[in-house]
Amino acid sequence: MLRPLADRVLVQVKEEDTKTKSGILLPDTAQKKSQRGVVIAVGSGKLADDGKRIPLEVKVGDEVLFSKYSGSEIKQDGKDYLLLDERDILGVFSK
């Protein structure tokens, strides 16, 4: 598994519905890109000017909302992942 560095976060992208509420199947070209995912791994934190590490606000297992066109897409073992900067994460869904 990929280990993120510094203030990077590895997120497993949640699959969007491939059907409308009325049951119509959507082709891949009509599906919107998901902006939700689950944090799989986090980096060690950003390095501050004084040399200390600033820990990340998100942790493994958090379900997050991220910017639409952010990060680098990675496909591994048939699953979709995104490698994001922490600043690209807009919020964490409460459990």
mmCIF file of C-alpha atoms in Angstrom:
data_model
loop_
_atom_site.group_PDB
_atom_site.id
_atom_site.type_symbol
_atom_site.label_atom_id
_atom_site.label_comp_id
_atom_site.label_asym_id
_atom_site.label_seq_id
_atom_site.Cartn_x
_atom_site.Cartn_y
_atom_site.Cartn_z
ATOM 1 C CA MET A 1 0.000 0.000 0.000
ATOM 2 C CA LEU A 2 1.153 3.522 -0.763
ATOM 3 C CA ARG A 3 2.294 5.595 2.253
ATOM 4 C CA PRO A 4 1.644 9.337 1.843
ATOM 5 C CA LEU A 5 4.365 11.807 2.757
ATOM 6 C CA ALA A 6 4.142 15.145 4.634
ATOM 7 C CA ASP A 7 0.611 16.646 4.467
ATOM 8 C CA ARG A 8 -0.700 14.169 1.873
ATOM 9 C CA VAL A 9 -3.732 11.915 2.407
ATOM 10 C CA LEU A 10 -4.656 8.699 0.564
ATOM 11 C CA VAL A 11 -8.430 8.426 0.062
ATOM 12 C CA GLN A 12 -10.400 5.491 -1.320
ATOM 13 C CA VAL A 13 -13.027 6.998 -3.617
ATOM 14 C CA LYS A 14 -16.636 6.009 -2.914
ATOM 15 C CA GLU A 15 -18.560 4.700 -5.892
ATOM 16 C CA GLU A 16 -21.390 6.861 -7.186
ATOM 17 C CA ASP A 17 -24.749 5.320 -8.070
ATOM 18 C CA THR A 18 -24.883 4.003 -11.631
ATOM 19 C CA LYS A 19 -28.697 4.246 -11.661
ATOM 20 C CA THR A 20 -31.101 7.134 -11.315
ATOM 21 C CA LYS A 21 -33.806 7.014 -8.645
ATOM 22 C CA SER A 22 -36.245 5.814 -11.302
ATOM 23 C CA GLY A 23 -33.948 2.888 -12.191
ATOM 24 C CA ILE A 24 -32.362 4.103 -15.422
ATOM 25 C CA LEU A 25 -28.762 2.887 -15.836
ATOM 26 C CA LEU A 26 -26.271 5.686 -16.485
ATOM 27 C CA PRO A 27 -23.353 5.161 -18.898
ATOM 28 C CA ASP A 28 -19.847 5.965 -17.615
ATOM 29 C CA THR A 29 -19.784 9.217 -19.589
ATOM 30 C CA ALA A 30 -22.925 10.521 -17.847
ATOM 31 C CA GLN A 31 -21.853 9.692 -14.297
ATOM 32 C CA LYS A 32 -20.523 12.506 -12.177
ATOM 33 C CA LYS A 33 -17.169 12.229 -10.477
ATOM 34 C CA SER A 34 -17.404 11.307 -6.800
ATOM 35 C CA GLN A 35 -16.244 13.820 -4.202
ATOM 36 C CA ARG A 36 -16.547 11.452 -1.231
ATOM 37 C CA GLY A 37 -14.126 8.927 0.099
ATOM 38 C CA VAL A 38 -12.632 7.219 3.118
ATOM 39 C CA VAL A 39 -9.153 8.082 4.399
ATOM 40 C CA ILE A 40 -6.910 5.016 4.026
ATOM 41 C CA ALA A 41 -3.553 6.510 5.067
ATOM 42 C CA VAL A 42 -2.133 9.871 6.168
ATOM 43 C CA GLY A 43 1.319 11.427 6.010
ATOM 44 C CA SER A 44 3.385 12.495 9.003
ATOM 45 C CA GLY A 45 2.289 16.138 8.788
ATOM 46 C CA LYS A 46 3.506 19.405 7.363
ATOM 47 C CA LEU A 47 6.897 20.713 8.451
ATOM 48 C CA ALA A 48 6.612 24.127 10.156
ATOM 49 C CA ASP A 49 9.209 26.900 9.890
ATOM 50 C CA ASP A 50 10.586 25.995 13.322
ATOM 51 C CA GLY A 51 11.212 22.378 12.221
ATOM 52 C CA LYS A 52 8.299 20.837 14.136
ATOM 53 C CA ARG A 53 5.671 18.658 12.469
ATOM 54 C CA ILE A 54 2.100 19.951 12.315
ATOM 55 C CA PRO A 55 -0.178 16.896 12.610
ATOM 56 C CA LEU A 56 -3.004 16.409 10.105
ATOM 57 C CA GLU A 57 -6.609 17.064 11.132
ATOM 58 C CA VAL A 58 -7.949 13.944 9.401
ATOM 59 C CA LYS A 59 -7.269 10.379 10.479
ATOM 60 C CA VAL A 60 -7.581 6.920 8.967
ATOM 61 C CA GLY A 61 -11.230 5.879 8.707
ATOM 62 C CA ASP A 62 -12.667 9.404 8.346
ATOM 63 C CA GLU A 63 -15.221 9.854 5.559
ATOM 64 C CA VAL A 64 -14.316 13.065 3.767
ATOM 65 C CA LEU A 65 -15.552 15.467 1.098
ATOM 66 C CA PHE A 66 -12.835 16.729 -1.245
ATOM 67 C CA SER A 67 -12.512 19.253 -4.078
ATOM 68 C CA LYS A 68 -13.889 18.017 -7.384
ATOM 69 C CA TYR A 69 -10.744 18.084 -9.534
ATOM 70 C CA SER A 70 -8.091 17.670 -6.869
ATOM 71 C CA GLY A 71 -5.403 15.109 -6.236
ATOM 72 C CA SER A 72 -3.729 12.423 -8.287
ATOM 73 C CA GLU A 73 -5.809 9.412 -9.296
ATOM 74 C CA ILE A 74 -4.355 5.998 -8.506
ATOM 75 C CA LYS A 75 -5.800 2.599 -9.387
ATOM 76 C CA GLN A 76 -4.560 -0.394 -7.400
ATOM 77 C CA ASP A 77 -6.081 -3.882 -7.151
ATOM 78 C CA GLY A 78 -9.175 -2.685 -9.042
ATOM 79 C CA LYS A 79 -9.933 0.086 -6.543
ATOM 80 C CA ASP A 80 -9.825 3.851 -7.137
ATOM 81 C CA TYR A 81 -7.751 6.041 -4.833
ATOM 82 C CA LEU A 82 -6.807 9.710 -4.725
ATOM 83 C CA LEU A 83 -3.619 11.135 -3.271
ATOM 84 C CA LEU A 84 -4.603 14.586 -1.951
ATOM 85 C CA ASP A 85 -3.045 17.504 -0.145
ATOM 86 C CA GLU A 86 -4.846 17.961 3.167
ATOM 87 C CA ARG A 87 -5.937 21.449 2.043
ATOM 88 C CA ASP A 88 -7.997 19.815 -0.763
ATOM 89 C CA ILE A 89 -10.214 18.146 1.856
ATOM 90 C CA LEU A 90 -13.275 20.349 2.408
ATOM 91 C CA GLY A 91 -14.783 18.557 5.391
ATOM 92 C CA VAL A 92 -15.242 15.384 7.412
ATOM 93 C CA PHE A 93 -18.644 13.689 7.682
ATOM 94 C CA SER A 94 -19.672 13.032 11.284
ATOM 95 C CA LYS A 95 -20.431 9.460 12.282
#
